[in-house]
Coordinates of C-alpha atoms in Angstrom, one line a residue:
X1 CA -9.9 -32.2 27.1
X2 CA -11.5 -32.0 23.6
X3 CA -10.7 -31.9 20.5
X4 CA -11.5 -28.1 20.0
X5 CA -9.1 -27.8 23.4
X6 CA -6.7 -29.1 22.0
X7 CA -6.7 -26.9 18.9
X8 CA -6.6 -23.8 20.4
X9 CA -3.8 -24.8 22.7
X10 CA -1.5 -25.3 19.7
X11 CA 0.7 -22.3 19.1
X12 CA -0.2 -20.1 16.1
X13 CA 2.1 -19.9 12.9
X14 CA 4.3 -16.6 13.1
X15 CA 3.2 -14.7 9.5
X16 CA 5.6 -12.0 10.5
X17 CA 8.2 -11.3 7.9
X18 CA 11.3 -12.4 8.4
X19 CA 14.2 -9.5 8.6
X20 CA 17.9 -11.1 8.4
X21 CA 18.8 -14.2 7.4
X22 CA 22.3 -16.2 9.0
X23 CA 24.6 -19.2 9.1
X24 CA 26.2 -20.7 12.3
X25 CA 28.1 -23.5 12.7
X26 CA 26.5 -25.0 15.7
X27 CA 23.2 -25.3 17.3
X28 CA 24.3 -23.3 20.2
X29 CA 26.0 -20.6 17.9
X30 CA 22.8 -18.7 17.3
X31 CA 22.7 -15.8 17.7
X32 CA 20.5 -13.7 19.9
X33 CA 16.9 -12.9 17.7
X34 CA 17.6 -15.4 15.5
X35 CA 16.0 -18.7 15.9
X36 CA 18.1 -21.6 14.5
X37 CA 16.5 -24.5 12.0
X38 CA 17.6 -27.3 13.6
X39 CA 15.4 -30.1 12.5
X40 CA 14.1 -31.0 9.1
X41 CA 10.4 -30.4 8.3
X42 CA 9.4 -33.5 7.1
X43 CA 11.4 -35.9 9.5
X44 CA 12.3 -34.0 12.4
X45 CA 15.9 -35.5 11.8
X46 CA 19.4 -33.2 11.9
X47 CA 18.8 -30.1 9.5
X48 CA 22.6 -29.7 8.9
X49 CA 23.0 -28.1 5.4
X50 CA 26.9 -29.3 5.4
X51 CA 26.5 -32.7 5.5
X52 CA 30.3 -33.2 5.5
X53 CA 32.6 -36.4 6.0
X54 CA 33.3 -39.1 8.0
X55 CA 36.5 -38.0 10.1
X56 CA 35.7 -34.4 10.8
X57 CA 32.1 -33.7 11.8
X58 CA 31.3 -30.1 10.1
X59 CA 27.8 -28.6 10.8
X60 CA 26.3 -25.6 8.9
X61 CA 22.8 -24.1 10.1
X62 CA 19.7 -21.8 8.9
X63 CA 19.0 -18.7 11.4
X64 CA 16.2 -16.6 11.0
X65 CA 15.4 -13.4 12.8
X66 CA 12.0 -11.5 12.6
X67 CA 13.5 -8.5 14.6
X68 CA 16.8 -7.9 13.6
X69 CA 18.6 -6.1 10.5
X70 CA 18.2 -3.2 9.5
X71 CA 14.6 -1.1 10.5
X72 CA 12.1 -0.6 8.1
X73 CA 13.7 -3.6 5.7
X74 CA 12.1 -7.5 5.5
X75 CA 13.4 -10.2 3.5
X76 CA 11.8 -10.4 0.3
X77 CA 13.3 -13.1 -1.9
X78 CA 15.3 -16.2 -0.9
X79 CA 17.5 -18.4 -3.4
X80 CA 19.9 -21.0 -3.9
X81 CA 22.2 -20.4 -6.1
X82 CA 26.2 -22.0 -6.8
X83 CA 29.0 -21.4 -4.8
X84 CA 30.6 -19.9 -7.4
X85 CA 27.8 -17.9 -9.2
X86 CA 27.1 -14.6 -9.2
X87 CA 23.7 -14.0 -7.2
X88 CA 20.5 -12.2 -8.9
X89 CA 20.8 -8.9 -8.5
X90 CA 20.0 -6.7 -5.1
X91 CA 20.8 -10.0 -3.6
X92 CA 23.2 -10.7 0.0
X93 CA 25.5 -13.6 0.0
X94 CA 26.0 -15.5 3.2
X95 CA 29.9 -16.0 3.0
X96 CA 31.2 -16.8 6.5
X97 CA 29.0 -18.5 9.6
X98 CA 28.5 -16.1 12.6
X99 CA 29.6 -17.8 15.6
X100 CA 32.9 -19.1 14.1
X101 CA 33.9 -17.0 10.8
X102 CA 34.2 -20.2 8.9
X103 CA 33.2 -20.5 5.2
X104 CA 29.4 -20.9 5.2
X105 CA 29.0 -23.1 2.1
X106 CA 30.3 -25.5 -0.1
X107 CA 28.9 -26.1 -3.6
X108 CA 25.8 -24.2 -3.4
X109 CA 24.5 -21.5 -0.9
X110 CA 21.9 -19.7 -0.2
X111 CA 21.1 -15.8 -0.4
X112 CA 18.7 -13.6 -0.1
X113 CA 17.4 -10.1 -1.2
X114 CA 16.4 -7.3 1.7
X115 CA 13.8 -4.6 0.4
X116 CA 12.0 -1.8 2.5
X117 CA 8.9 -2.9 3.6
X118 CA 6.7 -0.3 2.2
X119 CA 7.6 -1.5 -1.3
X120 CA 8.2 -5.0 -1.1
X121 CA 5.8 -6.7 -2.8
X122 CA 6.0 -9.9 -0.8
X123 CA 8.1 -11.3 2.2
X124 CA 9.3 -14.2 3.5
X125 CA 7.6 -15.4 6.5
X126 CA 9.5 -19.2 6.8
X127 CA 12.3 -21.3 5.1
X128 CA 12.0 -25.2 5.9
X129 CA 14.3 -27.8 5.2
X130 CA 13.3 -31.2 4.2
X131 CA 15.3 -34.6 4.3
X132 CA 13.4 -37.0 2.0
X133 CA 10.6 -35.2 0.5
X134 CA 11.3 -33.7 -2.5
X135 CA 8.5 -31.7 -3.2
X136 CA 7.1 -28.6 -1.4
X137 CA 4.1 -28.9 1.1
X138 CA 1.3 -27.0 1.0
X139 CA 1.6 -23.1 1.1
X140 CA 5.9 -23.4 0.5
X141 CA 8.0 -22.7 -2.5
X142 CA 10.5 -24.8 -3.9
X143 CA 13.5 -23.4 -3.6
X144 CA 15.9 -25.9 -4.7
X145 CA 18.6 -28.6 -3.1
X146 CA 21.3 -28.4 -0.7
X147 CA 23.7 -30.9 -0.4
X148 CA 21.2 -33.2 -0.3
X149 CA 17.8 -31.7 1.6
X150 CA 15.4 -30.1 -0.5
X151 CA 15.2 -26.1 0.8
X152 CA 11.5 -24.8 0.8
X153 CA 9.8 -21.0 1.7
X154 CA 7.3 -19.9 2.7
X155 CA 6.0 -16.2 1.0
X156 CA 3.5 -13.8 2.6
X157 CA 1.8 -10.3 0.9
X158 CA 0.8 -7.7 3.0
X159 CA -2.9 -6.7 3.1
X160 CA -3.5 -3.4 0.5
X161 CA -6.0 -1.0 1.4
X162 CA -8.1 0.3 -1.2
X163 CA -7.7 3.4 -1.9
X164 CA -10.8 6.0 -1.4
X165 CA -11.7 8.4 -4.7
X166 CA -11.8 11.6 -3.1
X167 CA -16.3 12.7 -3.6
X168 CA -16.7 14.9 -6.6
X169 CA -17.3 18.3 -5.9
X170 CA -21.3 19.9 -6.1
X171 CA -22.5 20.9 -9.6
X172 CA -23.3 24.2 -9.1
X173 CA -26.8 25.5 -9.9
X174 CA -28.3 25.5 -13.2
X175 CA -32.0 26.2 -13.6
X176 CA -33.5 24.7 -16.4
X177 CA -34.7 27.1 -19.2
X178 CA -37.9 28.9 -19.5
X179 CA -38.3 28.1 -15.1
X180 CA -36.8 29.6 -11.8
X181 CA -36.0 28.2 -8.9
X182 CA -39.3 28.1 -7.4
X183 CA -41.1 26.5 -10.2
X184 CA -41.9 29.5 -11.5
X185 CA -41.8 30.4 -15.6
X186 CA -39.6 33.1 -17.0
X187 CA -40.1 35.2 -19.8
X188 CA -38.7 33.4 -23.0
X189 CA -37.7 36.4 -24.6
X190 CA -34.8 37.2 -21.8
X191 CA -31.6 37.2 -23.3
X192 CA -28.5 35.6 -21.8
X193 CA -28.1 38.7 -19.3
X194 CA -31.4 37.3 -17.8
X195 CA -30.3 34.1 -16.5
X196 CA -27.4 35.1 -14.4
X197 CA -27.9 35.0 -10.8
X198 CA -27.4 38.2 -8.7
X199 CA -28.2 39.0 -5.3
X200 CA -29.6 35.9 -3.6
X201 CA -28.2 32.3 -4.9
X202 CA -31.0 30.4 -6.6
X203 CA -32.7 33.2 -7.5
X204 CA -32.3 34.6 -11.4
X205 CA -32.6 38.4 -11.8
X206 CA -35.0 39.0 -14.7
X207 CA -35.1 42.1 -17.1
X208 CA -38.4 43.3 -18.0
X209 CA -39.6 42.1 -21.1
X210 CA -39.7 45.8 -22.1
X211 CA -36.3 46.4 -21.7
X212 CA -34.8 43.1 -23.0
X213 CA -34.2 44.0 -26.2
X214 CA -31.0 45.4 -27.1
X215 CA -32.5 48.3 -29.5
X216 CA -34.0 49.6 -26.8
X217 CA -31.6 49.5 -24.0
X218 CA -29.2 51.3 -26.3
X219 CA -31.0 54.0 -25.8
X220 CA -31.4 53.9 -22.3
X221 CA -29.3 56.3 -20.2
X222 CA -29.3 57.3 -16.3
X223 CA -28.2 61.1 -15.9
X224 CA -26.0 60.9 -12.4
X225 CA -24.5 64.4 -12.8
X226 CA -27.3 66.1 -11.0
X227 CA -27.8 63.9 -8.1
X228 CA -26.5 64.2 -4.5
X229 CA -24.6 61.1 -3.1
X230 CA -27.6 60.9 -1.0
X231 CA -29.8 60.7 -4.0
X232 CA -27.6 58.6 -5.9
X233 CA -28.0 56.3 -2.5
X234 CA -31.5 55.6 -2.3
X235 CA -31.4 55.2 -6.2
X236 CA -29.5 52.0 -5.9
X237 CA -30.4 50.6 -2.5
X238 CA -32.4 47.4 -2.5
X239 CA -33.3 45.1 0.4
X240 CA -34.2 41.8 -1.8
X241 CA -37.2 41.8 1.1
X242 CA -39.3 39.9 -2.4
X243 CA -36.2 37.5 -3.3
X244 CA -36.1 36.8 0.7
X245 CA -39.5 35.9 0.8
X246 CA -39.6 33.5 -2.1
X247 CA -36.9 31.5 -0.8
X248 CA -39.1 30.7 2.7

Protein backbone atom coordinates (compact mmCIF):
# COMPACT_ATOMS: atom_id res chain seq x y z
CA UNK A 1 0.00 0.00 0.00
CA UNK A 2 1.35 3.51 -0.51
CA UNK A 3 1.84 6.28 1.21
CA UNK A 4 -1.16 8.20 -0.46
CA UNK A 5 -3.20 4.80 0.55
CA UNK A 6 -2.51 5.06 3.57
CA UNK A 7 -3.61 8.73 3.86
CA UNK A 8 -6.81 8.48 2.62
CA UNK A 9 -7.65 5.49 4.79
CA UNK A 10 -7.22 7.55 7.95
CA UNK A 11 -10.47 8.81 9.22
CA UNK A 12 -11.29 12.51 8.79
CA UNK A 13 -11.42 15.08 11.75
CA UNK A 14 -15.21 15.65 12.80
CA UNK A 15 -15.51 19.78 12.37
CA UNK A 16 -19.10 19.47 13.49
CA UNK A 17 -19.93 21.55 16.41
CA UNK A 18 -20.22 20.06 19.40
CA UNK A 19 -23.96 20.38 21.16
CA UNK A 20 -23.81 19.21 25.05
CA UNK A 21 -21.17 18.83 27.05
CA UNK A 22 -21.06 16.01 30.26
CA UNK A 23 -19.32 14.41 33.19
CA UNK A 24 -19.41 10.59 34.09
CA UNK A 25 -17.72 8.85 36.47
CA UNK A 26 -16.67 5.85 34.56
CA UNK A 27 -15.63 4.97 31.14
CA UNK A 28 -18.64 2.87 30.70
CA UNK A 29 -21.00 5.55 32.11
CA UNK A 30 -21.30 7.45 28.94
CA UNK A 31 -23.97 8.13 27.87
CA UNK A 32 -25.66 7.39 24.63
CA UNK A 33 -24.41 10.35 21.81
CA UNK A 34 -21.88 11.27 23.73
CA UNK A 35 -18.46 10.09 23.15
CA UNK A 36 -16.27 9.83 26.33
CA UNK A 37 -12.36 11.34 26.41
CA UNK A 38 -10.78 8.64 27.75
CA UNK A 39 -7.15 9.07 26.83
CA UNK A 40 -4.98 12.08 26.98
CA UNK A 41 -3.91 13.82 23.62
CA UNK A 42 -0.43 13.98 24.02
CA UNK A 43 0.26 10.55 25.77
CA UNK A 44 -2.56 8.36 25.10
CA UNK A 45 -2.37 7.65 29.04
CA UNK A 46 -5.72 7.74 31.49
CA UNK A 47 -7.54 11.20 30.86
CA UNK A 48 -9.13 11.16 34.40
CA UNK A 49 -9.82 14.83 35.38
CA UNK A 50 -10.13 13.63 39.26
CA UNK A 51 -7.01 12.37 39.84
CA UNK A 52 -7.94 11.46 43.39
CA UNK A 53 -6.13 9.43 46.30
CA UNK A 54 -4.51 6.40 47.08
CA UNK A 55 -7.27 4.29 49.01
CA UNK A 56 -10.33 5.10 47.03
CA UNK A 57 -9.95 5.14 43.28
CA UNK A 58 -12.34 8.16 42.01
CA UNK A 59 -12.55 8.77 38.22
CA UNK A 60 -14.18 11.92 36.56
CA UNK A 61 -14.54 11.99 32.64
CA UNK A 62 -15.13 14.61 29.51
CA UNK A 63 -18.26 13.58 27.28
CA UNK A 64 -19.04 15.19 24.24
CA UNK A 65 -22.04 14.88 22.04
CA UNK A 66 -22.42 16.44 18.47
CA UNK A 67 -26.20 15.41 18.43
CA UNK A 68 -27.72 15.89 21.55
CA UNK A 69 -29.09 18.98 23.65
CA UNK A 70 -31.21 21.10 22.72
CA UNK A 71 -32.03 21.62 18.54
CA UNK A 72 -30.89 24.49 16.93
CA UNK A 73 -28.17 25.26 19.88
CA UNK A 74 -24.09 24.34 19.59
CA UNK A 75 -21.58 24.93 22.24
CA UNK A 76 -19.98 28.04 21.79
CA UNK A 77 -17.45 28.81 24.55
CA UNK A 78 -15.72 26.36 26.95
CA UNK A 79 -13.97 27.43 30.32
CA UNK A 80 -12.34 26.47 33.45
CA UNK A 81 -13.18 28.28 36.00
CA UNK A 82 -12.96 27.53 40.30
CA UNK A 83 -15.10 25.43 42.06
CA UNK A 84 -16.30 28.01 43.89
CA UNK A 85 -16.57 30.88 41.36
CA UNK A 86 -19.24 32.26 39.74
CA UNK A 87 -19.09 31.32 35.86
CA UNK A 88 -19.04 34.10 32.98
CA UNK A 89 -22.14 34.84 32.21
CA UNK A 90 -24.76 32.74 29.84
CA UNK A 91 -22.54 30.06 31.07
CA UNK A 92 -23.80 26.03 32.26
CA UNK A 93 -22.03 24.51 35.20
CA UNK A 94 -21.43 20.80 35.23
CA UNK A 95 -22.36 20.04 38.98
CA UNK A 96 -23.17 16.34 39.31
CA UNK A 97 -21.68 13.35 36.86
CA UNK A 98 -24.47 11.54 34.80
CA UNK A 99 -24.16 8.04 35.34
CA UNK A 100 -23.79 8.22 39.20
CA UNK A 101 -25.11 11.77 40.53
CA UNK A 102 -21.89 12.32 42.23
CA UNK A 103 -20.23 15.81 42.52
CA UNK A 104 -18.44 16.37 39.20
CA UNK A 105 -15.52 18.45 40.46
CA UNK A 106 -13.22 19.32 42.95
CA UNK A 107 -11.23 22.58 42.91
CA UNK A 108 -11.82 23.72 39.53
CA UNK A 109 -14.47 22.68 36.82
CA UNK A 110 -15.29 23.22 33.72
CA UNK A 111 -18.38 24.97 31.92
CA UNK A 112 -19.56 25.92 29.11
CA UNK A 113 -21.82 28.47 27.22
CA UNK A 114 -24.81 27.00 24.61
CA UNK A 115 -25.84 29.71 21.95
CA UNK A 116 -28.29 29.20 18.89
CA UNK A 117 -26.43 28.32 15.98
CA UNK A 118 -27.61 30.97 13.72
CA UNK A 119 -25.83 33.57 15.91
CA UNK A 120 -23.06 32.04 17.42
CA UNK A 121 -20.21 33.43 16.23
CA UNK A 122 -18.00 30.40 16.72
CA UNK A 123 -18.33 26.75 18.11
CA UNK A 124 -16.53 24.25 19.60
CA UNK A 125 -15.68 21.47 17.47
CA UNK A 126 -13.10 19.43 20.21
CA UNK A 127 -11.83 19.64 23.85
CA UNK A 128 -8.45 17.56 24.44
CA UNK A 129 -6.78 16.83 27.39
CA UNK A 130 -3.17 16.69 27.82
CA UNK A 131 -0.85 14.95 30.52
CA UNK A 132 2.58 16.55 30.23
CA UNK A 133 2.39 19.08 27.58
CA UNK A 134 1.67 22.27 28.71
CA UNK A 135 1.10 24.18 25.82
CA UNK A 136 -1.61 23.94 23.15
CA UNK A 137 -0.91 22.06 19.77
CA UNK A 138 -1.52 23.49 16.68
CA UNK A 139 -5.13 24.73 15.88
CA UNK A 140 -6.31 24.31 19.96
CA UNK A 141 -6.84 26.86 22.64
CA UNK A 142 -5.55 26.96 25.92
CA UNK A 143 -8.02 26.56 28.15
CA UNK A 144 -6.29 26.19 31.41
CA UNK A 145 -5.36 23.26 34.17
CA UNK A 146 -7.17 20.59 35.81
CA UNK A 147 -5.88 18.98 38.56
CA UNK A 148 -3.03 18.56 36.88
CA UNK A 149 -3.65 18.01 32.82
CA UNK A 150 -3.59 20.91 30.80
CA UNK A 151 -7.39 21.24 29.10
CA UNK A 152 -7.22 22.43 25.42
CA UNK A 153 -10.15 23.32 22.51
CA UNK A 154 -10.60 23.29 19.62
CA UNK A 155 -12.89 26.43 17.93
CA UNK A 156 -14.50 26.39 14.49
CA UNK A 157 -16.50 29.48 12.43
CA UNK A 158 -19.08 28.77 10.16
CA UNK A 159 -18.67 29.71 6.50
CA UNK A 160 -20.58 33.47 5.84
CA UNK A 161 -22.05 33.91 2.58
CA UNK A 162 -21.72 37.19 1.12
CA UNK A 163 -24.42 38.86 0.83
CA UNK A 164 -25.75 40.03 -2.88
CA UNK A 165 -26.63 43.99 -3.32
CA UNK A 166 -29.86 43.79 -4.87
CA UNK A 167 -29.05 45.51 -9.12
CA UNK A 168 -30.02 49.07 -9.16
CA UNK A 169 -32.99 49.80 -10.88
CA UNK A 170 -32.87 51.40 -14.86
CA UNK A 171 -32.37 55.14 -15.16
CA UNK A 172 -35.23 56.05 -17.00
CA UNK A 173 -34.79 57.95 -20.33
CA UNK A 174 -33.37 61.24 -20.63
CA UNK A 175 -32.55 62.57 -24.13
CA UNK A 176 -29.87 64.85 -24.24
CA UNK A 177 -30.72 68.55 -25.05
CA UNK A 178 -31.05 70.13 -28.44
CA UNK A 179 -31.47 65.87 -29.87
CA UNK A 180 -34.25 63.09 -29.99
CA UNK A 181 -34.11 59.81 -29.78
CA UNK A 182 -33.23 59.08 -33.18
CA UNK A 183 -30.32 61.37 -33.46
CA UNK A 184 -32.38 63.78 -34.63
CA UNK A 185 -32.11 67.86 -33.62
CA UNK A 186 -34.91 69.62 -31.91
CA UNK A 187 -35.80 73.06 -32.06
CA UNK A 188 -33.81 75.05 -29.29
CA UNK A 189 -36.46 77.37 -28.75
CA UNK A 190 -39.01 74.61 -27.26
CA UNK A 191 -39.71 75.35 -23.80
CA UNK A 192 -39.90 72.79 -21.11
CA UNK A 193 -43.50 71.59 -22.32
CA UNK A 194 -41.41 70.32 -25.44
CA UNK A 195 -39.36 67.81 -23.87
CA UNK A 196 -41.90 65.65 -22.18
CA UNK A 197 -42.58 62.41 -23.69
CA UNK A 198 -46.20 61.62 -24.78
CA UNK A 199 -47.53 58.94 -26.80
CA UNK A 200 -44.79 56.51 -27.75
CA UNK A 201 -41.75 56.19 -25.05
CA UNK A 202 -38.54 57.53 -26.58
CA UNK A 203 -40.11 59.68 -28.56
CA UNK A 204 -40.44 63.69 -27.39
CA UNK A 205 -43.64 65.53 -28.61
CA UNK A 206 -42.49 68.80 -30.14
CA UNK A 207 -44.52 72.11 -30.30
CA UNK A 208 -44.08 74.08 -33.35
CA UNK A 209 -41.75 76.64 -33.15
CA UNK A 210 -44.67 78.96 -34.04
CA UNK A 211 -46.63 78.16 -31.18
CA UNK A 212 -43.91 77.88 -28.51
CA UNK A 213 -43.98 80.96 -27.23
CA UNK A 214 -46.23 81.64 -24.45
CA UNK A 215 -47.56 85.21 -25.86
CA UNK A 216 -48.94 83.49 -28.47
CA UNK A 217 -50.44 80.47 -27.11
CA UNK A 218 -52.26 82.73 -24.75
CA UNK A 219 -54.20 83.60 -27.33
CA UNK A 220 -54.91 80.43 -28.71
CA UNK A 221 -58.37 79.00 -28.12
CA UNK A 222 -60.34 75.80 -29.54
CA UNK A 223 -64.25 76.60 -29.82
CA UNK A 224 -65.85 72.97 -28.80
CA UNK A 225 -69.47 74.25 -28.28
CA UNK A 226 -70.38 73.83 -31.85
CA UNK A 227 -69.01 70.43 -32.58
CA UNK A 228 -70.76 67.04 -32.55
CA UNK A 229 -69.07 64.28 -30.39
CA UNK A 230 -68.39 62.87 -33.77
CA UNK A 231 -66.62 65.95 -34.76
CA UNK A 232 -65.01 66.44 -31.56
CA UNK A 233 -63.72 62.64 -32.32
CA UNK A 234 -61.91 62.91 -35.33
CA UNK A 235 -60.49 66.25 -34.02
CA UNK A 236 -58.47 64.43 -31.48
CA UNK A 237 -57.80 60.99 -32.92
CA UNK A 238 -54.25 60.23 -33.89
CA UNK A 239 -52.71 56.97 -34.85
CA UNK A 240 -48.83 57.93 -34.13
CA UNK A 241 -48.44 55.90 -37.73
CA UNK A 242 -45.06 58.75 -37.99
CA UNK A 243 -43.83 58.13 -34.25
CA UNK A 244 -44.33 54.21 -35.23
CA UNK A 245 -42.35 54.46 -38.06
CA UNK A 246 -39.38 56.27 -36.61
CA UNK A 247 -39.00 53.77 -33.99
CA UNK A 248 -38.36 50.76 -36.78
Amino acid sequence: MYTGDLVSALPLPDERPVTSVAVVESVTGCPPGFTVVAKTYDQDTDADLWKDGFWRRETRYLCLSKTEGNSGHVVEEVAIVGERDMPPESHTPIPYTTDTGSRAWKKKQIVYKVSPAETAIRFVVDVIVLSRQRSNPDGFSLLGELNGLTVCCKYGTKARTPRRSAPAPPLPYTPSPGSSSNGLATPSGTDTLTQAHGGIEGVPFVINPKLSKSKELKHFTLNTSLMTLEELENLTNYDFKTEYAALQ
